[in-house]
């Protein structure tokens, strides 16, 4: 473990501790937490005691710790995504009532497609999305929509940051990312997808190990087609029997705030009407978002 730098502040350590948990590792041993947060083990024990007392962490069986209810309460109260989710839920409920498969809402961040909400029916087709989890950007309908309809500088910046992943199999990118993380002080292992930059926890499941990211020319062609059609559709990428369809949620100012998507069986009778249904729901979400509630981070 690398020694803490002189400028390593109390706030820096707190951020690293709380940021050590992700969808793939919702709980950690104190030793694993110390490694991932890059702090000495005795210091980690002191922090865990203080944060547990404050309700920001909780203790689980076997001595593991995870985010506490107080942290969830504070995040839910202040997160910009809260108003978006509240506006979207009635329209997502309507879509889900018809399809009875998976309906989901996601945004783009620097590490991938972040899922804000997912509604699923019992017996629905396989779907790897999880709330607060991430999906690959270049091979999912929601990822393509978010890239295609974001402001140009956002898309170009994202492509530049992830250029090393283009043209590579997702499993290869995962291996490269793990190696990059392993070389960094304070990182332990874990079954999470990490981009070539060593970030982006995105699960590699389903048949994704056989999926190859498009090259940059192929990706740009796909994004142009998504813009022309107004929606994205991807068959059998993460799960061979599933189809993902997504549309942008665009606010009056013209910014793309999120992607609204569904995952259905490839044989679904609803396939021809999925895009129109989602576009209508996305327009409803846009109207439900008042200017005060619309938060643009791009």
PDB file of C-alpha atoms in Angstrom:
ATOM      1  CA  UNK A   1       0.000   0.000   0.000  1.00  0.00           C
ATOM      2  CA  UNK A   2       1.332   3.365  -0.962  1.00  0.00           C
ATOM      3  CA  UNK A   3       1.820   5.816   1.851  1.00  0.00           C
ATOM      4  CA  UNK A   4      -0.792   8.552   2.054  1.00  0.00           C
ATOM      5  CA  UNK A   5       0.308  11.753   0.438  1.00  0.00           C
ATOM      6  CA  UNK A   6       0.781  14.860   2.643  1.00  0.00           C
ATOM      7  CA  UNK A   7      -2.172  16.530   0.952  1.00  0.00           C
ATOM      8  CA  UNK A   8      -4.449  13.579   1.736  1.00  0.00           C
ATOM      9  CA  UNK A   9      -7.184  15.288   3.733  1.00  0.00           C
ATOM     10  CA  UNK A  10      -9.887  13.911   5.985  1.00  0.00           C
ATOM     11  CA  UNK A  11     -12.432  14.651   3.261  1.00  0.00           C
ATOM     12  CA  UNK A  12     -10.308  12.801   0.697  1.00  0.00           C
ATOM     13  CA  UNK A  13     -10.314   9.714   2.893  1.00  0.00           C
ATOM     14  CA  UNK A  14     -14.048   9.918   3.535  1.00  0.00           C
ATOM     15  CA  UNK A  15     -14.745  10.131  -0.180  1.00  0.00           C
ATOM     16  CA  UNK A  16     -12.539   7.123  -0.899  1.00  0.00           C
ATOM     17  CA  UNK A  17     -14.142   5.082   1.877  1.00  0.00           C
ATOM     18  CA  UNK A  18     -17.698   5.753   0.735  1.00  0.00           C
ATOM     19  CA  UNK A  19     -16.670   5.327  -2.913  1.00  0.00           C
ATOM     20  CA  UNK A  20     -15.127   1.908  -2.258  1.00  0.00           C
ATOM     21  CA  UNK A  21     -18.540   0.231  -2.463  1.00  0.00           C
ATOM     22  CA  UNK A  22     -20.147  -0.454  -5.826  1.00  0.00           C
ATOM     23  CA  UNK A  23     -22.871  -2.623  -7.337  1.00  0.00           C
ATOM     24  CA  UNK A  24     -20.503  -5.575  -7.511  1.00  0.00           C
ATOM     25  CA  UNK A  25     -19.223  -5.099  -3.953  1.00  0.00           C
ATOM     26  CA  UNK A  26     -22.069  -3.727  -1.805  1.00  0.00           C
ATOM     27  CA  UNK A  27     -20.289  -4.975   1.317  1.00  0.00           C
ATOM     28  CA  UNK A  28     -16.596  -5.294   2.159  1.00  0.00           C
ATOM     29  CA  UNK A  29     -14.464  -6.574   4.967  1.00  0.00           C
ATOM     30  CA  UNK A  30     -12.629  -3.820   6.808  1.00  0.00           C
ATOM     31  CA  UNK A  31      -9.362  -5.079   5.332  1.00  0.00           C
ATOM     32  CA  UNK A  32     -10.751  -4.920   1.777  1.00  0.00           C
ATOM     33  CA  UNK A  33     -12.174  -1.475   2.505  1.00  0.00           C
ATOM     34  CA  UNK A  34      -8.752  -0.303   3.680  1.00  0.00           C
ATOM     35  CA  UNK A  35      -7.146  -1.567   0.457  1.00  0.00           C
ATOM     36  CA  UNK A  36      -9.752  -0.061  -1.833  1.00  0.00           C
ATOM     37  CA  UNK A  37      -9.706   3.279   0.025  1.00  0.00           C
ATOM     38  CA  UNK A  38      -5.894   3.237   0.250  1.00  0.00           C
ATOM     39  CA  UNK A  39      -5.750   3.888   3.985  1.00  0.00           C
ATOM     40  CA  UNK A  40      -3.947   2.021   6.786  1.00  0.00           C
ATOM     41  CA  UNK A  41      -5.935  -0.785   8.391  1.00  0.00           C
ATOM     42  CA  UNK A  42      -6.004   0.790  11.914  1.00  0.00           C
ATOM     43  CA  UNK A  43      -7.305   3.989  10.345  1.00  0.00           C
ATOM     44  CA  UNK A  44      -9.975   2.015   8.496  1.00  0.00           C
ATOM     45  CA  UNK A  45     -11.192   0.486  11.758  1.00  0.00           C
ATOM     46  CA  UNK A  46     -11.468   3.949  13.334  1.00  0.00           C
ATOM     47  CA  UNK A  47     -13.367   5.290  10.334  1.00  0.00           C
ATOM     48  CA  UNK A  48     -15.724   2.318  10.294  1.00  0.00           C
ATOM     49  CA  UNK A  49     -16.526   2.839  13.972  1.00  0.00           C
ATOM     50  CA  UNK A  50     -17.239   6.547  13.474  1.00  0.00           C
ATOM     51  CA  UNK A  51     -19.280   6.099  10.285  1.00  0.00           C
ATOM     52  CA  UNK A  52     -21.257   3.193  11.715  1.00  0.00           C
ATOM     53  CA  UNK A  53     -22.166   5.275  14.755  1.00  0.00           C
ATOM     54  CA  UNK A  54     -23.323   8.056  12.416  1.00  0.00           C
ATOM     55  CA  UNK A  55     -25.413   5.636  10.359  1.00  0.00           C
ATOM     56  CA  UNK A  56     -23.395   6.186   7.173  1.00  0.00           C
ATOM     57  CA  UNK A  57     -22.111   2.605   7.285  1.00  0.00           C
ATOM     58  CA  UNK A  58     -23.720  -0.536   8.671  1.00  0.00           C
ATOM     59  CA  UNK A  59     -22.250  -3.777   9.934  1.00  0.00           C
ATOM     60  CA  UNK A  60     -23.266  -7.091   8.416  1.00  0.00           C
ATOM     61  CA  UNK A  61     -22.716 -10.728   9.229  1.00  0.00           C
ATOM     62  CA  UNK A  62     -19.141 -11.908   9.363  1.00  0.00           C
ATOM     63  CA  UNK A  63     -17.727  -8.479  10.108  1.00  0.00           C
ATOM     64  CA  UNK A  64     -18.420  -6.944   6.693  1.00  0.00           C
ATOM     65  CA  UNK A  65     -19.597  -3.361   6.351  1.00  0.00           C
ATOM     66  CA  UNK A  66     -21.711  -1.588   3.755  1.00  0.00           C
ATOM     67  CA  UNK A  67     -23.461   1.728   3.119  1.00  0.00           C
ATOM     68  CA  UNK A  68     -25.920   2.622   5.863  1.00  0.00           C
ATOM     69  CA  UNK A  69     -29.498   3.840   5.725  1.00  0.00           C
ATOM     70  CA  UNK A  70     -28.475   7.377   6.692  1.00  0.00           C
ATOM     71  CA  UNK A  71     -26.259   7.567   3.613  1.00  0.00           C
ATOM     72  CA  UNK A  72     -29.112   6.348   1.424  1.00  0.00           C
ATOM     73  CA  UNK A  73     -31.454   8.875   3.050  1.00  0.00           C
ATOM     74  CA  UNK A  74     -29.109  11.796   2.409  1.00  0.00           C
ATOM     75  CA  UNK A  75     -28.367  10.716  -1.151  1.00  0.00           C
ATOM     76  CA  UNK A  76     -32.039  10.189  -1.992  1.00  0.00           C
ATOM     77  CA  UNK A  77     -32.957  13.582  -0.591  1.00  0.00           C
ATOM     78  CA  UNK A  78     -30.360  15.502  -2.566  1.00  0.00           C
ATOM     79  CA  UNK A  79     -29.595  13.504  -5.723  1.00  0.00           C
ATOM     80  CA  UNK A  80     -30.383  15.282  -9.030  1.00  0.00           C
ATOM     81  CA  UNK A  81     -31.761  11.962 -10.277  1.00  0.00           C
ATOM     82  CA  UNK A  82     -34.581  12.018  -7.707  1.00  0.00           C
ATOM     83  CA  UNK A  83     -36.819  14.425  -9.645  1.00  0.00           C
ATOM     84  CA  UNK A  84     -36.087  12.605 -12.895  1.00  0.00           C
ATOM     85  CA  UNK A  85     -37.074   9.278 -11.392  1.00  0.00           C
ATOM     86  CA  UNK A  86     -40.235  10.735  -9.857  1.00  0.00           C
ATOM     87  CA  UNK A  87     -41.246  12.247 -13.191  1.00  0.00           C
ATOM     88  CA  UNK A  88     -40.484   9.045 -15.071  1.00  0.00           C
ATOM     89  CA  UNK A  89     -42.158   6.476 -12.825  1.00  0.00           C
ATOM     90  CA  UNK A  90     -45.789   6.962 -13.950  1.00  0.00           C
ATOM     91  CA  UNK A  91     -44.777   6.624 -17.589  1.00  0.00           C
ATOM     92  CA  UNK A  92     -42.513   3.672 -16.875  1.00  0.00           C
ATOM     93  CA  UNK A  93     -45.423   2.022 -15.047  1.00  0.00           C
ATOM     94  CA  UNK A  94     -47.623   2.495 -18.130  1.00  0.00           C
ATOM     95  CA  UNK A  95     -45.029   0.931 -20.435  1.00  0.00           C
ATOM     96  CA  UNK A  96     -44.404  -1.930 -18.031  1.00  0.00           C
ATOM     97  CA  UNK A  97     -48.138  -2.633 -17.678  1.00  0.00           C
ATOM     98  CA  UNK A  98     -48.308  -3.283 -21.429  1.00  0.00           C
ATOM     99  CA  UNK A  99     -45.051  -5.175 -21.973  1.00  0.00           C
ATOM    100  CA  UNK A 100     -44.603  -6.973 -18.631  1.00  0.00           C
ATOM    101  CA  UNK A 101     -40.884  -7.431 -19.300  1.00  0.00           C
ATOM    102  CA  UNK A 102     -38.253  -4.845 -18.249  1.00  0.00           C
ATOM    103  CA  UNK A 103     -38.550  -1.073 -18.369  1.00  0.00           C
ATOM    104  CA  UNK A 104     -35.578   1.002 -17.265  1.00  0.00           C
ATOM    105  CA  UNK A 105     -34.166   4.498 -16.968  1.00  0.00           C
ATOM    106  CA  UNK A 106     -30.468   5.350 -17.210  1.00  0.00           C
ATOM    107  CA  UNK A 107     -28.016   8.215 -17.544  1.00  0.00           C
ATOM    108  CA  UNK A 108     -24.492   8.475 -18.913  1.00  0.00           C
ATOM    109  CA  UNK A 109     -21.600   9.149 -16.581  1.00  0.00           C
ATOM    110  CA  UNK A 110     -17.860   8.969 -17.084  1.00  0.00           C
ATOM    111  CA  UNK A 111     -17.774   5.240 -16.353  1.00  0.00           C
ATOM    112  CA  UNK A 112     -20.712   3.901 -18.321  1.00  0.00           C
ATOM    113  CA  UNK A 113     -24.490   3.663 -18.405  1.00  0.00           C
ATOM    114  CA  UNK A 114     -25.767   4.179 -14.861  1.00  0.00           C
ATOM    115  CA  UNK A 115     -29.177   2.577 -14.252  1.00  0.00           C
ATOM    116  CA  UNK A 116     -31.454   4.758 -12.120  1.00  0.00           C
ATOM    117  CA  UNK A 117     -34.569   2.583 -12.138  1.00  0.00           C
ATOM    118  CA  UNK A 118     -35.710  -0.782 -13.413  1.00  0.00           C
ATOM    119  CA  UNK A 119     -39.187  -2.321 -13.391  1.00  0.00           C
ATOM    120  CA  UNK A 120     -39.340  -6.049 -14.052  1.00  0.00           C
ATOM    121  CA  UNK A 121     -42.051  -8.692 -14.248  1.00  0.00           C
ATOM    122  CA  UNK A 122     -41.809 -12.213 -12.923  1.00  0.00           C
ATOM    123  CA  UNK A 123     -40.742 -14.588 -15.684  1.00  0.00           C
ATOM    124  CA  UNK A 124     -39.413 -11.817 -17.927  1.00  0.00           C
ATOM    125  CA  UNK A 125     -36.492 -12.403 -20.293  1.00  0.00           C
ATOM    126  CA  UNK A 126     -32.979 -12.268 -18.838  1.00  0.00           C
ATOM    127  CA  UNK A 127     -31.707  -8.747 -18.187  1.00  0.00           C
ATOM    128  CA  UNK A 128     -28.383  -7.797 -16.625  1.00  0.00           C
ATOM    129  CA  UNK A 129     -29.299  -4.234 -15.607  1.00  0.00           C
ATOM    130  CA  UNK A 130     -29.444  -3.506 -11.885  1.00  0.00           C
ATOM    131  CA  UNK A 131     -30.446  -0.293 -10.134  1.00  0.00           C
ATOM    132  CA  UNK A 132     -27.299   1.716  -9.316  1.00  0.00           C
ATOM    133  CA  UNK A 133     -25.330  -0.686 -11.520  1.00  0.00           C
ATOM    134  CA  UNK A 134     -23.685   0.054 -14.844  1.00  0.00           C
ATOM    135  CA  UNK A 135     -23.948  -1.410 -18.321  1.00  0.00           C
ATOM    136  CA  UNK A 136     -21.512  -1.245 -21.246  1.00  0.00           C
ATOM    137  CA  UNK A 137     -21.976   1.895 -23.300  1.00  0.00           C
ATOM    138  CA  UNK A 138     -21.086   0.876 -26.843  1.00  0.00           C
ATOM    139  CA  UNK A 139     -23.103  -2.354 -27.072  1.00  0.00           C
ATOM    140  CA  UNK A 140     -26.399  -1.474 -25.367  1.00  0.00           C
ATOM    141  CA  UNK A 141     -29.379   0.421 -26.711  1.00  0.00           C
ATOM    142  CA  UNK A 142     -29.386   2.860 -23.805  1.00  0.00           C
ATOM    143  CA  UNK A 143     -25.670   3.537 -24.203  1.00  0.00           C
ATOM    144  CA  UNK A 144     -25.998   4.218 -27.928  1.00  0.00           C
ATOM    145  CA  UNK A 145     -28.946   6.554 -27.357  1.00  0.00           C
ATOM    146  CA  UNK A 146     -27.122   8.500 -24.661  1.00  0.00           C
ATOM    147  CA  UNK A 147     -24.052   8.944 -26.867  1.00  0.00           C
ATOM    148  CA  UNK A 148     -26.053   9.749 -30.001  1.00  0.00           C
ATOM    149  CA  UNK A 149     -28.206  12.459 -28.450  1.00  0.00           C
ATOM    150  CA  UNK A 150     -25.820  14.067 -25.964  1.00  0.00           C
ATOM    151  CA  UNK A 151     -24.243  17.399 -26.780  1.00  0.00           C
ATOM    152  CA  UNK A 152     -21.426  16.942 -29.261  1.00  0.00           C
ATOM    153  CA  UNK A 153     -18.702  17.924 -26.811  1.00  0.00           C
ATOM    154  CA  UNK A 154     -19.997  15.363 -24.303  1.00  0.00           C
ATOM    155  CA  UNK A 155     -19.960  12.568 -26.878  1.00  0.00           C
ATOM    156  CA  UNK A 156     -16.523  13.495 -28.209  1.00  0.00           C
ATOM    157  CA  UNK A 157     -15.077  13.719 -24.722  1.00  0.00           C
ATOM    158  CA  UNK A 158     -16.504  10.328 -23.807  1.00  0.00           C
ATOM    159  CA  UNK A 159     -15.162   8.705 -26.971  1.00  0.00           C
ATOM    160  CA  UNK A 160     -11.719  10.174 -26.371  1.00  0.00           C
ATOM    161  CA  UNK A 161     -11.668   8.912 -22.777  1.00  0.00           C
ATOM    162  CA  UNK A 162     -12.703   5.387 -23.832  1.00  0.00           C
ATOM    163  CA  UNK A 163     -10.890   5.141 -27.159  1.00  0.00           C
ATOM    164  CA  UNK A 164      -8.807   2.233 -25.874  1.00  0.00           C
ATOM    165  CA  UNK A 165     -11.928   0.077 -25.509  1.00  0.00           C
ATOM    166  CA  UNK A 166     -13.163   0.430 -29.097  1.00  0.00           C
ATOM    167  CA  UNK A 167     -12.717  -2.616 -31.285  1.00  0.00           C
ATOM    168  CA  UNK A 168     -11.940  -4.902 -28.329  1.00  0.00           C
ATOM    169  CA  UNK A 169     -14.020  -7.765 -26.919  1.00  0.00           C
ATOM    170  CA  UNK A 170     -15.675  -6.793 -23.665  1.00  0.00           C
ATOM    171  CA  UNK A 171     -13.825  -9.588 -21.868  1.00  0.00           C
ATOM    172  CA  UNK A 172     -10.510  -8.259 -23.192  1.00  0.00           C
ATOM    173  CA  UNK A 173     -11.342  -4.772 -21.987  1.00  0.00           C
ATOM    174  CA  UNK A 174     -12.227  -6.269 -18.618  1.00  0.00           C
ATOM    175  CA  UNK A 175      -8.869  -7.994 -18.336  1.00  0.00           C
ATOM    176  CA  UNK A 176      -7.007  -4.837 -19.290  1.00  0.00           C
ATOM    177  CA  UNK A 177      -8.974  -2.820 -16.789  1.00  0.00           C
ATOM    178  CA  UNK A 178      -8.326  -5.259 -13.962  1.00  0.00           C
ATOM    179  CA  UNK A 179      -4.633  -5.198 -14.722  1.00  0.00           C
ATOM    180  CA  UNK A 180      -4.666  -1.409 -14.644  1.00  0.00           C
ATOM    181  CA  UNK A 181      -6.492  -1.405 -11.310  1.00  0.00           C
ATOM    182  CA  UNK A 182      -4.203  -4.057  -9.861  1.00  0.00           C
ATOM    183  CA  UNK A 183      -1.236  -1.823 -10.607  1.00  0.00           C
ATOM    184  CA  UNK A 184      -2.825   1.020  -8.657  1.00  0.00           C
ATOM    185  CA  UNK A 185      -2.268   1.189  -4.881  1.00  0.00           C
ATOM    186  CA  UNK A 186      -5.228   0.300  -2.742  1.00  0.00           C
ATOM    187  CA  UNK A 187      -7.197  -1.697  -5.322  1.00  0.00           C
ATOM    188  CA  UNK A 188      -8.253  -5.279  -4.679  1.00  0.00           C
ATOM    189  CA  UNK A 189      -9.747  -7.757  -7.063  1.00  0.00           C
ATOM    190  CA  UNK A 190     -13.406  -8.161  -7.950  1.00  0.00           C
ATOM    191  CA  UNK A 191     -15.649  -9.450 -10.710  1.00  0.00           C
ATOM    192  CA  UNK A 192     -16.384  -6.059 -12.169  1.00  0.00           C
ATOM    193  CA  UNK A 193     -15.969  -4.676 -15.633  1.00  0.00           C
ATOM    194  CA  UNK A 194     -13.298  -2.030 -15.832  1.00  0.00           C
ATOM    195  CA  UNK A 195     -12.509  -0.060 -18.914  1.00  0.00           C
ATOM    196  CA  UNK A 196      -9.041   0.345 -20.326  1.00  0.00           C
ATOM    197  CA  UNK A 197      -8.585   3.293 -18.023  1.00  0.00           C
ATOM    198  CA  UNK A 198      -9.192   1.051 -14.994  1.00  0.00           C
ATOM    199  CA  UNK A 199     -12.574   2.516 -14.118  1.00  0.00           C
ATOM    200  CA  UNK A 200     -16.205   1.656 -14.880  1.00  0.00           C
ATOM    201  CA  UNK A 201     -17.578  -1.182 -12.808  1.00  0.00           C
ATOM    202  CA  UNK A 202     -19.850  -2.898 -15.349  1.00  0.00           C
ATOM    203  CA  UNK A 203     -20.876  -6.527 -14.957  1.00  0.00           C
ATOM    204  CA  UNK A 204     -19.786  -8.952 -17.678  1.00  0.00           C
ATOM    205  CA  UNK A 205     -22.522 -11.550 -17.644  1.00  0.00           C
ATOM    206  CA  UNK A 206     -24.865 -13.310 -20.036  1.00  0.00           C
ATOM    207  CA  UNK A 207     -23.156 -13.985 -23.369  1.00  0.00           C
ATOM    208  CA  UNK A 208     -21.216 -10.698 -23.234  1.00  0.00           C
ATOM    209  CA  UNK A 209     -17.869 -12.451 -23.296  1.00  0.00           C
ATOM    210  CA  UNK A 210     -18.397 -12.987 -27.011  1.00  0.00           C
ATOM    211  CA  UNK A 211     -19.367  -9.376 -27.688  1.00  0.00           C
ATOM    212  CA  UNK A 212     -16.915  -7.035 -29.387  1.00  0.00           C
ATOM    213  CA  UNK A 213     -17.076  -3.277 -29.030  1.00  0.00           C
ATOM    214  CA  UNK A 214     -17.403  -1.510 -32.399  1.00  0.00           C
ATOM    215  CA  UNK A 215     -14.429   0.278 -33.869  1.00  0.00           C
ATOM    216  CA  UNK A 216     -14.628   4.061 -33.888  1.00  0.00           C
ATOM    217  CA  UNK A 217     -15.820   4.253 -37.527  1.00  0.00           C
ATOM    218  CA  UNK A 218     -18.430   1.562 -36.843  1.00  0.00           C
ATOM    219  CA  UNK A 219     -19.584   3.333 -33.695  1.00  0.00           C
ATOM    220  CA  UNK A 220     -19.906   6.694 -35.408  1.00  0.00           C
ATOM    221  CA  UNK A 221     -21.954   5.062 -38.164  1.00  0.00           C
ATOM    222  CA  UNK A 222     -24.236   3.463 -35.587  1.00  0.00           C
ATOM    223  CA  UNK A 223     -24.677   6.754 -33.730  1.00  0.00           C
ATOM    224  CA  UNK A 224     -25.597   8.504 -36.967  1.00  0.00           C
ATOM    225  CA  UNK A 225     -28.205   5.804 -37.649  1.00  0.00           C
ATOM    226  CA  UNK A 226     -29.620   6.158 -34.122  1.00  0.00           C
ATOM    227  CA  UNK A 227     -29.965   9.927 -34.633  1.00  0.00           C
ATOM    228  CA  UNK A 228     -31.709   9.371 -37.952  1.00  0.00           C
ATOM    229  CA  UNK A 229     -34.179   6.850 -36.542  1.00  0.00           C
ATOM    230  CA  UNK A 230     -34.671   8.581 -33.200  1.00  0.00           C
ATOM    231  CA  UNK A 231     -34.108   5.413 -31.179  1.00  0.00           C
ATOM    232  CA  UNK A 232     -31.647   2.542 -30.729  1.00  0.00           C
ATOM    233  CA  UNK A 233     -32.323  -1.176 -30.978  1.00  0.00           C
ATOM    234  CA  UNK A 234     -29.807  -3.899 -30.081  1.00  0.00           C
ATOM    235  CA  UNK A 235     -30.418  -7.637 -30.442  1.00  0.00           C
ATOM    236  CA  UNK A 236     -28.751 -10.325 -28.372  1.00  0.00           C
ATOM    237  CA  UNK A 237     -25.653  -8.497 -27.228  1.00  0.00           C
ATOM    238  CA  UNK A 238     -25.626  -9.071 -23.483  1.00  0.00           C
ATOM    239  CA  UNK A 239     -28.232 -11.865 -23.526  1.00  0.00           C
ATOM    240  CA  UNK A 240     -28.755 -13.776 -26.755  1.00  0.00           C
ATOM    241  CA  UNK A 241     -32.544 -14.072 -26.399  1.00  0.00           C
ATOM    242  CA  UNK A 242     -33.186 -10.418 -25.554  1.00  0.00           C
ATOM    243  CA  UNK A 243     -33.702  -7.216 -27.504  1.00  0.00           C
ATOM    244  CA  UNK A 244     -33.061  -3.792 -26.038  1.00  0.00           C
ATOM    245  CA  UNK A 245     -34.771  -0.675 -27.382  1.00  0.00           C
ATOM    246  CA  UNK A 246     -34.166   2.831 -26.007  1.00  0.00           C
ATOM    247  CA  UNK A 247     -35.067   6.441 -26.725  1.00  0.00           C
ATOM    248  CA  UNK A 248     -33.737   9.742 -25.369  1.00  0.00           C
ATOM    249  CA  UNK A 249     -35.493  11.802 -22.720  1.00  0.00           C
ATOM    250  CA  UNK A 250     -34.948  15.323 -24.020  1.00  0.00           C
ATOM    251  CA  UNK A 251     -35.749  18.442 -21.990  1.00  0.00           C
ATOM    252  CA  UNK A 252     -37.115  21.643 -23.592  1.00  0.00           C
ATOM    253  CA  UNK A 253     -33.650  23.196 -23.725  1.00  0.00           C
ATOM    254  CA  UNK A 254     -32.604  20.411 -26.080  1.00  0.00           C
ATOM    255  CA  UNK A 255     -30.357  18.499 -23.696  1.00  0.00           C
ATOM    256  CA  UNK A 256     -30.648  14.731 -23.382  1.00  0.00           C
ATOM    257  CA  UNK A 257     -31.202  14.008 -19.729  1.00  0.00           C
ATOM    258  CA  UNK A 258     -31.572  10.232 -19.778  1.00  0.00           C
ATOM    259  CA  UNK A 259     -32.400   7.142 -21.798  1.00  0.00           C
ATOM    260  CA  UNK A 260     -35.691   5.293 -21.419  1.00  0.00           C
ATOM    261  CA  UNK A 261     -35.449   1.678 -22.508  1.00  0.00           C
ATOM    262  CA  UNK A 262     -37.044  -1.746 -22.489  1.00  0.00           C
ATOM    263  CA  UNK A 263     -35.661  -5.257 -22.691  1.00  0.00           C
ATOM    264  CA  UNK A 264     -37.983  -7.844 -24.273  1.00  0.00           C
ATOM    265  CA  UNK A 265     -37.646 -11.275 -25.885  1.00  0.00           C
ATOM    266  CA  UNK A 266     -36.419 -11.138 -29.476  1.00  0.00           C
ATOM    267  CA  UNK A 267     -39.637 -12.914 -30.449  1.00  0.00           C
ATOM    268  CA  UNK A 268     -41.879 -10.340 -28.735  1.00  0.00           C
ATOM    269  CA  UNK A 269     -45.067  -9.453 -30.582  1.00  0.00           C
ATOM    270  CA  UNK A 270     -44.623  -5.861 -29.369  1.00  0.00           C
ATOM    271  CA  UNK A 271     -41.334  -5.253 -31.216  1.00  0.00           C
ATOM    272  CA  UNK A 272     -42.808  -3.114 -34.052  1.00  0.00           C
ATOM    273  CA  UNK A 273     -44.467  -0.758 -31.580  1.00  0.00           C
ATOM    274  CA  UNK A 274     -41.718  -0.458 -28.984  1.00  0.00           C
ATOM    275  CA  UNK A 275     -40.074   2.701 -30.318  1.00  0.00           C
ATOM    276  CA  UNK A 276     -43.338   4.689 -30.730  1.00  0.00           C
ATOM    277  CA  UNK A 277     -44.445   3.609 -27.253  1.00  0.00           C
ATOM    278  CA  UNK A 278     -41.171   4.689 -25.686  1.00  0.00           C
ATOM    279  CA  UNK A 279     -41.036   7.972 -27.603  1.00  0.00           C
ATOM    280  CA  UNK A 280     -44.513   8.860 -26.334  1.00  0.00           C
ATOM    281  CA  UNK A 281     -43.492   7.988 -22.767  1.00  0.00           C
ATOM    282  CA  UNK A 282     -40.265  10.005 -23.078  1.00  0.00           C
ATOM    283  CA  UNK A 283     -42.237  13.054 -24.216  1.00  0.00           C
ATOM    284  CA  UNK A 284     -44.459  12.653 -21.189  1.00  0.00           C
ATOM    285  CA  UNK A 285     -41.444  12.523 -18.888  1.00  0.00           C
ATOM    286  CA  UNK A 286     -40.039  15.665 -20.502  1.00  0.00           C
ATOM    287  CA  UNK A 287     -43.297  17.535 -19.946  1.00  0.00           C
ATOM    288  CA  UNK A 288     -43.421  16.361 -16.332  1.00  0.00           C
ATOM    289  CA  UNK A 289     -40.010  17.851 -15.612  1.00  0.00           C
ATOM    290  CA  UNK A 290     -40.379  21.523 -14.721  1.00  0.00           C
ATOM    291  CA  UNK A 291     -37.430  23.854 -15.395  1.00  0.00           C
ATOM    292  CA  UNK A 292     -36.697  23.887 -11.667  1.00  0.00           C
ATOM    293  CA  UNK A 293     -36.505  20.098 -11.576  1.00  0.00           C
ATOM    294  CA  UNK A 294     -34.345  19.690 -14.652  1.00  0.00           C
ATOM    295  CA  UNK A 295     -30.709  19.325 -13.682  1.00  0.00           C
ATOM    296  CA  UNK A 296     -28.181  19.129 -16.527  1.00  0.00           C
ATOM    297  CA  UNK A 297     -24.727  17.913 -15.630  1.00  0.00           C
ATOM    298  CA  UNK A 298     -23.207  17.740 -19.092  1.00  0.00           C
TER     299      UNK A 298
END
